[in-house]
Coordinates of C-alpha atoms in Angstrom, one line a residue:
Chain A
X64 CA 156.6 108.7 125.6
X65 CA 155.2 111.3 123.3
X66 CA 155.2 109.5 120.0
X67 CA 152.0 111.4 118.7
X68 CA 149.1 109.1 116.9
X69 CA 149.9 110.2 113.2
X70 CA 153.6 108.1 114.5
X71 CA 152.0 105.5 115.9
X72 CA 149.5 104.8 112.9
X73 CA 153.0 105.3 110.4
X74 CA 154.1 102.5 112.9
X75 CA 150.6 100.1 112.4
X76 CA 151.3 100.5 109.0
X77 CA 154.7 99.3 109.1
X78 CA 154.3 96.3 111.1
X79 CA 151.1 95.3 108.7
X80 CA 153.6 96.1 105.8
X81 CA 156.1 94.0 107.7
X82 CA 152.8 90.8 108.0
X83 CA 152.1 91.2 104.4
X84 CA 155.3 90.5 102.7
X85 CA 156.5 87.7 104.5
X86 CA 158.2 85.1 101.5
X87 CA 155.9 82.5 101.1
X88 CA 159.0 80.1 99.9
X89 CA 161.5 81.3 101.7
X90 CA 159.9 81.5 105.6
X91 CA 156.2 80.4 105.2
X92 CA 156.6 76.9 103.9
X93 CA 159.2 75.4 106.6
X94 CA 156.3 77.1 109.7
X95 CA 153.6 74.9 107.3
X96 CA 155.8 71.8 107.2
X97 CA 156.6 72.3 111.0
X98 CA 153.0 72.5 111.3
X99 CA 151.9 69.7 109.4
X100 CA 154.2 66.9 110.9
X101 CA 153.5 68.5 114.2
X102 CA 150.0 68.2 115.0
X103 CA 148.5 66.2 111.6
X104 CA 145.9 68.2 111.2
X105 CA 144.5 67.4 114.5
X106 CA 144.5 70.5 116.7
X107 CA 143.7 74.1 114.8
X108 CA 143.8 76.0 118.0
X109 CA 147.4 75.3 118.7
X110 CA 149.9 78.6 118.8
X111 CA 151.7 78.0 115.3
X112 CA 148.6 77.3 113.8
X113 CA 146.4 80.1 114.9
X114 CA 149.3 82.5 114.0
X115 CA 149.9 81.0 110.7
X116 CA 146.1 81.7 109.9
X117 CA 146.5 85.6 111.3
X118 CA 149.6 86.1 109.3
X119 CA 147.5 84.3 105.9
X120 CA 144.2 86.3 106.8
X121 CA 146.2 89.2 107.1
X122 CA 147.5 88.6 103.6
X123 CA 144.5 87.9 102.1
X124 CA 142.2 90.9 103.9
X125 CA 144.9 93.7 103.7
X126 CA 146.5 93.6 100.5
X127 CA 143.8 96.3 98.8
X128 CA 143.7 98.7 102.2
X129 CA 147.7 98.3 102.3
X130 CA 148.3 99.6 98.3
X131 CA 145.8 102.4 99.5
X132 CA 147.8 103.7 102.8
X133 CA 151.0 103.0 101.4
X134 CA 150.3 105.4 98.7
X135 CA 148.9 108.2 100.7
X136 CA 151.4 108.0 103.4
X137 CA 154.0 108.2 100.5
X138 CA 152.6 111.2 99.0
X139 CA 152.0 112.9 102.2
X140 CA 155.5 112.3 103.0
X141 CA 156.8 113.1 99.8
X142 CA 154.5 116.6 100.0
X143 CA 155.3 117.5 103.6
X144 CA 158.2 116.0 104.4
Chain B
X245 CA 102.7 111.4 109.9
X246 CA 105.0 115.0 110.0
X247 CA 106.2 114.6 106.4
X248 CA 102.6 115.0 105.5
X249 CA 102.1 117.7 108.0
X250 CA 105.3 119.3 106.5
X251 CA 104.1 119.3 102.5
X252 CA 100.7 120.3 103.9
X253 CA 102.1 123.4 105.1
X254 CA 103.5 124.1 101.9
X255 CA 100.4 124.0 99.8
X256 CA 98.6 125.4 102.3
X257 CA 101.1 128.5 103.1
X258 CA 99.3 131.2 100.5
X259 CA 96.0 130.0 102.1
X260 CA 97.5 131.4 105.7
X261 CA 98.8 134.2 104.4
X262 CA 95.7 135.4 102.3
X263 CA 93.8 134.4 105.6
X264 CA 95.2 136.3 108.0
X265 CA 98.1 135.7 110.7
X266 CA 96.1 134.2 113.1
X267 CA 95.7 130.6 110.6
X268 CA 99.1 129.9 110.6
X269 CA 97.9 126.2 112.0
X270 CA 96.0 124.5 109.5
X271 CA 98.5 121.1 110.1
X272 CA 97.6 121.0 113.5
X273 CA 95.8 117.9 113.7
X274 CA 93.0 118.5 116.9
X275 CA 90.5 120.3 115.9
X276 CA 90.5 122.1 119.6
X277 CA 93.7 123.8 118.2
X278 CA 91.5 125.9 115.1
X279 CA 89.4 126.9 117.5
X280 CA 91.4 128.9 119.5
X281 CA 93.4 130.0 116.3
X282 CA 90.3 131.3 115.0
X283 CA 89.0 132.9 117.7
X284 CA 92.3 135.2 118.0
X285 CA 92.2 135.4 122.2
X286 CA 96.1 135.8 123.1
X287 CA 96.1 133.9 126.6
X288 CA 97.2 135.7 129.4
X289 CA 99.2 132.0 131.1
X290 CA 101.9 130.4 129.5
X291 CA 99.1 127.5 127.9
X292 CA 101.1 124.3 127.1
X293 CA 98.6 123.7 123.9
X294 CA 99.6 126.4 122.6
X295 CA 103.2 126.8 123.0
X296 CA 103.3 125.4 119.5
X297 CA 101.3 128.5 118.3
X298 CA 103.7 130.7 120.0
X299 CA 105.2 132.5 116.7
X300 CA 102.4 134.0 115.0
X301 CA 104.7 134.9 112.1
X302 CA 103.4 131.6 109.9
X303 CA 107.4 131.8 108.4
X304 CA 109.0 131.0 111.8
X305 CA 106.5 128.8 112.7
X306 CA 107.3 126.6 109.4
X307 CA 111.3 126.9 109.9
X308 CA 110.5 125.5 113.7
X309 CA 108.6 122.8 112.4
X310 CA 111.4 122.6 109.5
X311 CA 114.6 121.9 111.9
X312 CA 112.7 119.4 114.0
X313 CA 112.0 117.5 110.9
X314 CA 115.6 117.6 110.0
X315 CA 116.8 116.9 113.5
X316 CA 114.6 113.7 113.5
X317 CA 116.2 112.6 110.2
X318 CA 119.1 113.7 111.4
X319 CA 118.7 111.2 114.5
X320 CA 117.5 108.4 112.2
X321 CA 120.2 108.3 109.8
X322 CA 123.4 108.7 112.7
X323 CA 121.8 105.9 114.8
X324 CA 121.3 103.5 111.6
X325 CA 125.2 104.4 110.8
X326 CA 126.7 104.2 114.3
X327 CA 124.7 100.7 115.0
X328 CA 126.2 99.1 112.4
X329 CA 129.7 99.6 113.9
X330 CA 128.6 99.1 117.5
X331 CA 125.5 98.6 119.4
X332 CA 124.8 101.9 121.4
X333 CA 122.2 99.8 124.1
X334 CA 125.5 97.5 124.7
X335 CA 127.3 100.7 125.1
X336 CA 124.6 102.1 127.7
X337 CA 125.1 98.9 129.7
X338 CA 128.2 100.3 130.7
X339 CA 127.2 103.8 131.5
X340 CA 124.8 102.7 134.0
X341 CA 126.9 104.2 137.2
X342 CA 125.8 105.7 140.6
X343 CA 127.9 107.7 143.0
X344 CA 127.9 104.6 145.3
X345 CA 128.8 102.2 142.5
X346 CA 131.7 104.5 141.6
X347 CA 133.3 105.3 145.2
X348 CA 133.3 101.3 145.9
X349 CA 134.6 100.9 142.8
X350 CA 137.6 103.3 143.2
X351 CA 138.2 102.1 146.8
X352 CA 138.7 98.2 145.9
X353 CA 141.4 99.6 143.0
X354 CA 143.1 101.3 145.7
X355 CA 142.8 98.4 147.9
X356 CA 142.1 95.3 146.3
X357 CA 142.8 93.1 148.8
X358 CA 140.1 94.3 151.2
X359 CA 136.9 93.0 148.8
X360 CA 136.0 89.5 149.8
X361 CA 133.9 88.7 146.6
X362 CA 135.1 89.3 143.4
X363 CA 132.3 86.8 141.1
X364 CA 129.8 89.1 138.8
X365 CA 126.7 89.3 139.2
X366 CA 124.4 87.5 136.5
X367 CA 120.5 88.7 136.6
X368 CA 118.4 85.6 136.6
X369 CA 115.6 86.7 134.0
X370 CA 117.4 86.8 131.0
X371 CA 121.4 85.7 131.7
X372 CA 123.3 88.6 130.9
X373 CA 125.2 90.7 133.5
X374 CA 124.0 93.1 135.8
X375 CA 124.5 96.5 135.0
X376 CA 127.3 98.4 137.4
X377 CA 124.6 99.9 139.7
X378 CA 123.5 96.9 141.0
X379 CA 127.1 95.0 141.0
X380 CA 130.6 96.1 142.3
X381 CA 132.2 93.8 140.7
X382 CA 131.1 94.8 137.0
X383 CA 132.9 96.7 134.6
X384 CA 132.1 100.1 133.6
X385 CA 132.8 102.5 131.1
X386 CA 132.6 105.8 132.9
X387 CA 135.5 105.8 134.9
X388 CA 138.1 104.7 132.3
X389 CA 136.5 107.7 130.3
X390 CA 136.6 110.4 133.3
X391 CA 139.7 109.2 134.2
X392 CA 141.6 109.2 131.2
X393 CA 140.3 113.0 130.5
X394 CA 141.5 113.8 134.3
X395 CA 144.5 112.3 133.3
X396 CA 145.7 114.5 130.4
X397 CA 144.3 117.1 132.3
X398 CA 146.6 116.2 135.5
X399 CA 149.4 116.4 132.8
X400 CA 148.9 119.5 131.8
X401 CA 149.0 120.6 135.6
X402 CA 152.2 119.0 136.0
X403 CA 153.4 120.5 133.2
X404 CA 152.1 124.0 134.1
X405 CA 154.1 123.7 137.6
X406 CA 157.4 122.4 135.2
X407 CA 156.6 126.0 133.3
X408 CA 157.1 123.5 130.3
X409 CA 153.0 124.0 129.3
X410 CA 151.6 125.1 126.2
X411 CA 148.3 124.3 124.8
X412 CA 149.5 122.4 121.7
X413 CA 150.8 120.1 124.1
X414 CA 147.7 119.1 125.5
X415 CA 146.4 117.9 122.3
X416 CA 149.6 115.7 121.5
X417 CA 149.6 113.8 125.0
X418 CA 146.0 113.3 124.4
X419 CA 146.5 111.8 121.0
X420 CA 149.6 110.1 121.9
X421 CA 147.6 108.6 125.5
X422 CA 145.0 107.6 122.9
X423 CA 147.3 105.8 120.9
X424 CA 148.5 104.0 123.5
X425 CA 145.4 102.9 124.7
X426 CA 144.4 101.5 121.8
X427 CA 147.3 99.4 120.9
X428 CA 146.9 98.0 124.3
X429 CA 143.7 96.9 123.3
X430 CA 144.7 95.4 120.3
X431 CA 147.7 93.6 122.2
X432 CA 145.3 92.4 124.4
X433 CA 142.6 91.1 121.8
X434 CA 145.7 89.4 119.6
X435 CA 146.9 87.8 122.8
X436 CA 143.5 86.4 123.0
X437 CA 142.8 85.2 119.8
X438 CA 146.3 84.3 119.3
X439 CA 146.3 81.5 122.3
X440 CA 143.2 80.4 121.2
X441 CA 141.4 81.6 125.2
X442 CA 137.5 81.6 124.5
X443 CA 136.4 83.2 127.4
X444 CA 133.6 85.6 128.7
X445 CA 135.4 88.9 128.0
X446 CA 134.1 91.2 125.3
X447 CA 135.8 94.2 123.7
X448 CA 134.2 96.6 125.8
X449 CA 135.3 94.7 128.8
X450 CA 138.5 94.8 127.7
X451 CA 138.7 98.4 127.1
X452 CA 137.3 99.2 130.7
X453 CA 139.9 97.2 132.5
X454 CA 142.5 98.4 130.2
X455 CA 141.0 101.7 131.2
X456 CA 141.1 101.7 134.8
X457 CA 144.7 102.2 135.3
X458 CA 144.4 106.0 134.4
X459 CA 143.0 106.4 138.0
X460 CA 146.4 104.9 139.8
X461 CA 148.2 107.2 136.9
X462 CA 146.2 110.3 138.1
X463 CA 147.5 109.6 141.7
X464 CA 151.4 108.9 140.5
X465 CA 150.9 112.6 139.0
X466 CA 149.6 113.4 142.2
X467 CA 151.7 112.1 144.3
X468 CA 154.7 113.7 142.0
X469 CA 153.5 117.5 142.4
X470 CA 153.4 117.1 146.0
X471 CA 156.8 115.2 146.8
X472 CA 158.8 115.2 143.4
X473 CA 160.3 111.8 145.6
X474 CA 157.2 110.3 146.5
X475 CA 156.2 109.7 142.6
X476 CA 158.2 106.4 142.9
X477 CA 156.7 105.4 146.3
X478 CA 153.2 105.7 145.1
X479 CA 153.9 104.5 141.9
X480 CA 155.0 101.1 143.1
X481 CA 151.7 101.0 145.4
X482 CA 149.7 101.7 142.6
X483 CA 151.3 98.9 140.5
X484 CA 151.2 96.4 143.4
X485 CA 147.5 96.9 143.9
X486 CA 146.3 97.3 139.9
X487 CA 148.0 94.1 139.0
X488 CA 146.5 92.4 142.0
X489 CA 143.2 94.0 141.0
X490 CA 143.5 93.0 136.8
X491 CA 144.4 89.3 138.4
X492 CA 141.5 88.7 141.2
X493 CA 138.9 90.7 137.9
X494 CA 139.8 88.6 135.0
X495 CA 141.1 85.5 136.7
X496 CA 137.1 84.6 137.2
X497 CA 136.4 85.6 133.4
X498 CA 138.9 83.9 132.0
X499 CA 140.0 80.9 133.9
X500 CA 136.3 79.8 134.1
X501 CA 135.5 80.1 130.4
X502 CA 137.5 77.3 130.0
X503 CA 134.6 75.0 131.4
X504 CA 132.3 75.0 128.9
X505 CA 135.3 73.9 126.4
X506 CA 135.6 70.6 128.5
X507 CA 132.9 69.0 126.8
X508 CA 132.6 70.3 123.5
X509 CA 135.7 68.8 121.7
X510 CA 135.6 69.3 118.2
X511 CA 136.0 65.4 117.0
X512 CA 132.9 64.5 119.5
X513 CA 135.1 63.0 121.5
X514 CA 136.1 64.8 125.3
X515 CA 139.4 65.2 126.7
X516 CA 138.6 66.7 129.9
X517 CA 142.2 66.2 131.3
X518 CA 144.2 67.0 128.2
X519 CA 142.3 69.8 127.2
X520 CA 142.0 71.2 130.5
X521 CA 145.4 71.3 131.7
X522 CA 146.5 72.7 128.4
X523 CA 144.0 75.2 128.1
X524 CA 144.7 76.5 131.6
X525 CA 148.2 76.9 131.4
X526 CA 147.3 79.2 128.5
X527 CA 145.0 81.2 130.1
X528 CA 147.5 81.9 133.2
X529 CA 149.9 82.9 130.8
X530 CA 147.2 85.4 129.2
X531 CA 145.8 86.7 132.6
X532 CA 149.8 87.0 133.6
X533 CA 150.2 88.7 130.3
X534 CA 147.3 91.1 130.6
X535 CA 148.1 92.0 134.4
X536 CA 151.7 93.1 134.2
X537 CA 150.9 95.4 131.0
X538 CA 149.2 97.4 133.8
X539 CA 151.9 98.3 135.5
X540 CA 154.5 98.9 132.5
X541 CA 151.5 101.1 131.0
X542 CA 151.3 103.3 134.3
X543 CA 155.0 103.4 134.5
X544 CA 155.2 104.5 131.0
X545 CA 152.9 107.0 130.8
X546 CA 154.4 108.7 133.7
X547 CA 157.9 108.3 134.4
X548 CA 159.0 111.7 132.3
X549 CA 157.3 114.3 134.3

């Protein structure tokens, strides 16, 4: 399908977007308690675990480099439409 | 040594010029060089010791020696750049193909189920793989690369018989191909690291199996612009025998990478059995995982010409 890489990098950006504002009351706490009873600490190369430490890593690493794409895609939307 | 010879030139540059043409050379460091400067005798023979002294202008001469100093620097500073985001030997490894290497290589894609043994090669000196010359079985860089260009190119040819072509539309299956490729990769590597599967396979690997199936693409394309019918016929050959070819590759790579876990437990303890059976059923659902994205990847790619 001819999405066109400037499309497909809008999309990367959208699913990081998507990563990075995952409610940390709401959603994040019941996968740690899940995680906690589950496994006690025992086993960090289990699926939940290893994907609870992307999603945090994530959070932590791309908060600066999001505010930075975020803003120029916006402005290069808003310019060009 | 030639940033010296370069600021000696300068100081010495009125000294040439109130010398005469013929001293243009006074950085040239053997002293069998003056001689002959100095003696004036243009040499009939194309002399290879003096093919530095082949401008007399003293002007040229410096600009020549001027661009090769830049180019040098040049070099220096793009390889210190480039090496810190990937090794270029590591890269070479890859490149090291033969005609021979390359025809086996496309005949076992086509028919995988012909090569007998499928293990890779490790040199005994120092560990590390043998390069693709010597080994069938290893993974190379140069196909994936020629055959994704003969890919885009194949599109526009398909295109051209569709009268649907245009130049601009090279560049945006290119770009959009590219894409592609690279989210495969990244599927691939978060699959990886995701399941937790330590195993031999390094990002380059991964791009060159990832980029071998733009070789069964070339011949869907192929196959389409002689039989508009046939596209489907040798589309499912080419998905049977890529998947069966991704499987018998990686299944060495990644089901065996799981030995030197068995041992190695992180509380000192080893649980051979329960750490064994768990990692493998992982790792069959990677290599499943990592197979059948061929196929939907060659399907994709092609199904709307």
């Amino acid at each position: 399908m001819v999405f066109g890489l400037y499309t497909l990098l809008e999309a990367g950006l959208l699913f990081v977007n998507a990563i990075a504002i995952l409610n940390e009351e709401r959603f994040l706490r019941k996968l740690r308690s899940n995680q906690n009873t589950q496994q006690n600490y025992g086993d960090p190369t289990s699926v939940s675990s290893q994907i609870m430490t992307l999603i945090k890593s994530v959070q932590m690493v791309m908060r600066f480099p999001l505010i930075f794409c975020n803003t120029v895609v916006i402005l290069m939307l808003l310019l060009f439409g | 040594m030639r940033t010296n010879g370069f600021y000696d030139q300068q100081t010495t540059f009125s000294n040439a010029y109130s010398n005469g043409y013929n001293q243009a050379g006074p950085f040239q460091p053997s002293p069998v060089m003056s001689s002959q400067q100095q003696n004036n005798i243009p040499s009939p023979f194309f002399n290879p010791l003096q093919a530095q002294n082949l401008f007399n202008d003293p002007v040229a001469s410096m600009a020549v020696k001027y661009g090769s100093n830049l180019a040098d620097q040049g070099k220096e500073f793009v390889q210190q750049n480039v090496d810190k985001w990937f090794s270029i030997s590591k890269l070479k490894y890859y490149f090291a193909v033969d005609t021979n290497y390359v025809a086996k290589k496309l005949f076992i894609m086509l028919f995988p189920f012909l090569n007998r043994d499928w293990s890779v090669k490790y040199s005994q000196d120092d560990g590390t793989a043998v390069p693709p010359k010597l080994d069938v079985n290893a993974p190379d860089m140069y196909i994936p690369v020629m055959a994704f260009v003969t890919y885009i190119l194949m599109v526009g040819v398909t295109l051209g018989t569709q009268d649907k072509f245009s130049p601009e539309k090279l560049g945006i299956y290119a770009s959009s191909a590219l894409g592609w490729f690279v989210i495969e990769v990244l599927l691939i590597l978060l699959s990886l690291q995701i399941l937790s599967v330590k195993s031999a396979l390094k990002t380059f690997d991964i791009m060159a199996f990832s980029g071998y199936k733009y070789f069964g693409m070339i011949l869907c394309l192929m196959g389409q612009l002689v039989l508009p019918d046939a596209y489907y016929f040798v589309l499912l050959y080419v998905c049977l025998s890529f998947t069966y070819f991704m499987v018998r590759n990686l299944k060495l790579m990644i089901l065996m990478g799981n030995n030197n876990n068995q041992n190695n437990n992180q509380n000192g303890e080893s649980n051979p059995y329960e750490q064994s059976s768990y990692g493998n059923k992982r790792r069959i659902y990677v290599l499943l995982f990592i197979s059948l994205l061929q196929p939907l990847f060659i399907w994709w790619l092609t199904f709307k010409f």
